[in-house]
Short mmCIF file of C-alpha atoms in Angstrom, two decimals:
data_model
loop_
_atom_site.label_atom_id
_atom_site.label_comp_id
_atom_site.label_asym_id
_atom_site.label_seq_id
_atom_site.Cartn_x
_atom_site.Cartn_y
_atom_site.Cartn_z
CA UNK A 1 5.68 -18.88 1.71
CA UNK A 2 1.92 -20.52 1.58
CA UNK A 3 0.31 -17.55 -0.01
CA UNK A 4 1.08 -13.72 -0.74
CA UNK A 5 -2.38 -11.60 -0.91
CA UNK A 6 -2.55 -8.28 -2.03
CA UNK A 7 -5.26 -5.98 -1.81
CA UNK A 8 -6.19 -2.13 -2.25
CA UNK A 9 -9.03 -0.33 -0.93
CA UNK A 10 -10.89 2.73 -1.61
CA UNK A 11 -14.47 4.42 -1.46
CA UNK A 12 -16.59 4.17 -4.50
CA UNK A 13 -19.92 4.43 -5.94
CA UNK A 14 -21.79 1.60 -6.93
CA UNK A 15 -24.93 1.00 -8.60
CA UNK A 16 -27.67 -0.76 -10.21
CA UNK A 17 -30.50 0.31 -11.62
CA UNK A 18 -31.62 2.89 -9.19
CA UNK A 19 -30.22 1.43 -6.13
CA UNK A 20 -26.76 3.89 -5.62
CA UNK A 21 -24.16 2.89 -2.21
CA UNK A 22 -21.34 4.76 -1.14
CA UNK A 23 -18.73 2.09 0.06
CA UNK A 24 -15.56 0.79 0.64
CA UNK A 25 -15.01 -1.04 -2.87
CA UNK A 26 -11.78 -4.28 -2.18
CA UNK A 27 -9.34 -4.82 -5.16
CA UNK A 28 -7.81 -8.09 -4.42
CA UNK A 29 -6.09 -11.53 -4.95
CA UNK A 30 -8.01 -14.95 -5.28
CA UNK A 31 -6.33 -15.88 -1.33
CA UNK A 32 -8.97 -12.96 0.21
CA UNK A 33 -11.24 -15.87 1.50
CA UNK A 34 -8.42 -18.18 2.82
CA UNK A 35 -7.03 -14.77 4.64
CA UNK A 36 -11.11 -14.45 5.97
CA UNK A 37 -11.23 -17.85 7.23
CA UNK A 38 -7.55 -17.81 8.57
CA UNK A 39 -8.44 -14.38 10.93
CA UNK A 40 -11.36 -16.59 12.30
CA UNK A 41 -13.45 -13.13 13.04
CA UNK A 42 -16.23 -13.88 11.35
CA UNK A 43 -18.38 -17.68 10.13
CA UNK A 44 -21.31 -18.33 8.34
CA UNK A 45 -24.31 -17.12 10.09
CA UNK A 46 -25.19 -20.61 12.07
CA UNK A 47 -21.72 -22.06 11.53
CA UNK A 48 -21.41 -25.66 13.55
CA UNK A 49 -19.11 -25.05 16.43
CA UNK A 50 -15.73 -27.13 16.06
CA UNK A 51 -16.17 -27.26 12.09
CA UNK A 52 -13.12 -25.98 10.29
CA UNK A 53 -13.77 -22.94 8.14
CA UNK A 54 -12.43 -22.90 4.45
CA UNK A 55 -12.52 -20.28 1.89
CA UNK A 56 -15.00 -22.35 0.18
CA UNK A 57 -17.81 -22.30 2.72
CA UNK A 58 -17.68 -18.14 2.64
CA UNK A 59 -19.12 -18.17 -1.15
CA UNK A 60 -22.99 -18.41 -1.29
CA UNK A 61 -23.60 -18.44 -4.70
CA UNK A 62 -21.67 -18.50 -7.94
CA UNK A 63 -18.14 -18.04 -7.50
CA UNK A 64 -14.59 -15.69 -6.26
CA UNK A 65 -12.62 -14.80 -8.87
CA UNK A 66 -9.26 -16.87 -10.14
CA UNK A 67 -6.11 -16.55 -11.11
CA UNK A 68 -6.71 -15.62 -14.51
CA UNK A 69 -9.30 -13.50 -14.04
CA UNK A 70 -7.04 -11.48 -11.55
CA UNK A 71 -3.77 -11.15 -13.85
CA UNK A 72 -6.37 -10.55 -17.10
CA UNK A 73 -8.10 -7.82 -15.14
CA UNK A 74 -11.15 -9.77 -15.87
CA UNK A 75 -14.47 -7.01 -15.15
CA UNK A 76 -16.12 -9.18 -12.52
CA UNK A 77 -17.25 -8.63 -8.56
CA UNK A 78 -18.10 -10.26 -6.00
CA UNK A 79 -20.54 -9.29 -3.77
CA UNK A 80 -21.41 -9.09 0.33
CA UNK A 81 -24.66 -10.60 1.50
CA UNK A 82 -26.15 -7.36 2.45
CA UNK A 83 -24.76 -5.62 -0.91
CA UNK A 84 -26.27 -7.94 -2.71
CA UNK A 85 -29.50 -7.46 -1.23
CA UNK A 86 -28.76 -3.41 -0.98
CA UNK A 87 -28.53 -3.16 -4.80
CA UNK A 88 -30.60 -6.36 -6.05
CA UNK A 89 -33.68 -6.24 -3.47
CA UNK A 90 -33.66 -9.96 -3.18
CA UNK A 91 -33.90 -10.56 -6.94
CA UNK A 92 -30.90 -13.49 -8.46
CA UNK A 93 -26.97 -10.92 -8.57
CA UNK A 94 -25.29 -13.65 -10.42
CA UNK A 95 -24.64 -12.54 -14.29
CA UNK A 96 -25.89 -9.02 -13.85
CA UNK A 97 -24.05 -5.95 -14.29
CA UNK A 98 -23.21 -3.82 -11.48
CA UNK A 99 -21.43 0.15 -12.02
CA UNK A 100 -18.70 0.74 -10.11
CA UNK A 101 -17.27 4.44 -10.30
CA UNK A 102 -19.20 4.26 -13.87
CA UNK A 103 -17.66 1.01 -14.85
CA UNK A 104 -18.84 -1.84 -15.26
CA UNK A 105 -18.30 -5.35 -13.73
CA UNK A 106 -20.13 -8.83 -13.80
CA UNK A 107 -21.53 -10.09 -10.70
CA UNK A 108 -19.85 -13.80 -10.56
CA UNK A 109 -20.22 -14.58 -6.89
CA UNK A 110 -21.59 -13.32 -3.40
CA UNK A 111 -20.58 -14.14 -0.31
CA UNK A 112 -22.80 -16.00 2.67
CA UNK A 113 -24.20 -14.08 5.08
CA UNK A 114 -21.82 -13.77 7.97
CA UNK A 115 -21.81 -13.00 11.62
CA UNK A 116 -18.73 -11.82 13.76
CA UNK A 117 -17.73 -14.41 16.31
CA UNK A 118 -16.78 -12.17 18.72
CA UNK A 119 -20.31 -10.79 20.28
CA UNK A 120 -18.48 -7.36 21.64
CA UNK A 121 -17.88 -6.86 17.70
CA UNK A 122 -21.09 -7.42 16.52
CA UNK A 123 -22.63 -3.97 16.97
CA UNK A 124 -19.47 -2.08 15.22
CA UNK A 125 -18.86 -4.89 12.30
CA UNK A 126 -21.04 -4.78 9.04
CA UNK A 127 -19.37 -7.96 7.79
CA UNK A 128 -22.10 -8.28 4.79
CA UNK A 129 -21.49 -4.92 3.24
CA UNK A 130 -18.79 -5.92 0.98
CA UNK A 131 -17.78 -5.50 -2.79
CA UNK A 132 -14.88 -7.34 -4.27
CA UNK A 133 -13.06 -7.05 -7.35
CA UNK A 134 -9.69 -8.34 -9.01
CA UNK A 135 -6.75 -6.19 -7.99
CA UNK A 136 -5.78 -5.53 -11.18
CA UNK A 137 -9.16 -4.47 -12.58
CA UNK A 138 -9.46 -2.17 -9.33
CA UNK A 139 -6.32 -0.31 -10.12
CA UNK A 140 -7.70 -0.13 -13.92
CA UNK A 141 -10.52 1.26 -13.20
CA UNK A 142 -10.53 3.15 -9.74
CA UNK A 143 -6.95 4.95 -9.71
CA UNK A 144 -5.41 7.84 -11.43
CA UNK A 145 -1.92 7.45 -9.99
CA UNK A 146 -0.51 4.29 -8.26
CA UNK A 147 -2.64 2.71 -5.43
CA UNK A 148 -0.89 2.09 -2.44
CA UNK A 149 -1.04 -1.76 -2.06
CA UNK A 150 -1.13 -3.81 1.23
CA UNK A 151 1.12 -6.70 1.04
CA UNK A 152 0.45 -10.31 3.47
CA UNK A 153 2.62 -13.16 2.74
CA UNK A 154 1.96 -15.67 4.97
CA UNK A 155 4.88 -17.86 6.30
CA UNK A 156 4.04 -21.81 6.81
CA UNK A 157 7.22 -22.20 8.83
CA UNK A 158 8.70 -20.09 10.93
CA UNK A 159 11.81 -20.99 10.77
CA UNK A 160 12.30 -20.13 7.59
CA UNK A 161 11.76 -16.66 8.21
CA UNK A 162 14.78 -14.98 6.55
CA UNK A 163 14.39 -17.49 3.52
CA UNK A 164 10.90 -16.08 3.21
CA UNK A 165 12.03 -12.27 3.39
CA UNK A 166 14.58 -13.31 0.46
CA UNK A 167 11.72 -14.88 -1.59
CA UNK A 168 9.63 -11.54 -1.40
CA UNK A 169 12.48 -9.27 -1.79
CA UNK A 170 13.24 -11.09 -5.28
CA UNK A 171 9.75 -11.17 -6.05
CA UNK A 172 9.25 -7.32 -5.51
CA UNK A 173 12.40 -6.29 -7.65
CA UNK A 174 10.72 -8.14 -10.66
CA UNK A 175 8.22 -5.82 -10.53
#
């Protein structure tokens, strides 16, 4: 296994100052961008054709969260292009505090602005309205009862298929 993601997703209020968005809020692991650039649906907004994406070229400014900030439940976010300029009207995100269902989180990153590859897609996507946060904080701090969590593990050989089913099958009875 390469990577195992998880993520959870639900609708949520988020605010600053006076600026208020209803949206889909993204508890997740630190592989989100390397599962982004992997789907190859959306680039950079003037992305050189032929150049490899990598979860690094998706951040703008600052930072996506780590390891430790994901199993501490650190209180941080990470912001989409057009969220960031929703709640922050063009003024710096990074090291301000953002509300999310009345808690609150540190901006440490937002993501590039972004354009769907596929022009068919472009009308329906909104690729820039996004809002990030550790897994573990989201479950914290958005649920009552257990989330339902989506589970990727992506497999680097194929092959080893049923040795990979094994590996997550011990994993998830540790839990």
């Amino acid at each position: 296994i390469d990577r195992v993601e998880m993520t959870v997703q639900t609708q949520g209020k988020v605010r600053q100052g006076r600026q208020v968005l209803d949206m889909t809020i993204v508890g997740t692991t630190v592989d989100q961008l390397a599962n982004i650039a992997q789907q190859n649906q959306v680039q950079p907004v003037n992305w050189p054709t032929g150049k490899p994406l990598t979860p690094e070229s998706f951040i703008g400014e600052g930072c996506f969260f780590t390891r430790s900030e994901v199993s501490d439940g650190a209180d941080v976010c990470v912001l989409g292009h057009q969220t960031a300029l929703d709640l922050f009207e063009g003024d710096d995100a990074l090291g301000q505090l953002v509300w999310v269902n009345r808690k609150p989180c540190e901006v440490i990153g937002v993501i590039t602005e972004l354009e769907v590859i596929d022009p068919a897609q472009r009308v329906r996507a909104k690729p820039n309205e996004g809002f990030y946060l550790p897994i573990s904080t989201a479950i914290r701090n958005l649920y009552d009862t257990d989330p339902s969590v989506s589970i990727t593990a992506h497999v680097t050989d194929p092959s080893r298929m049923d040795e990979a089913k094994s590996q997550i099958t011990t994993f998830l009875r540790q839990r």
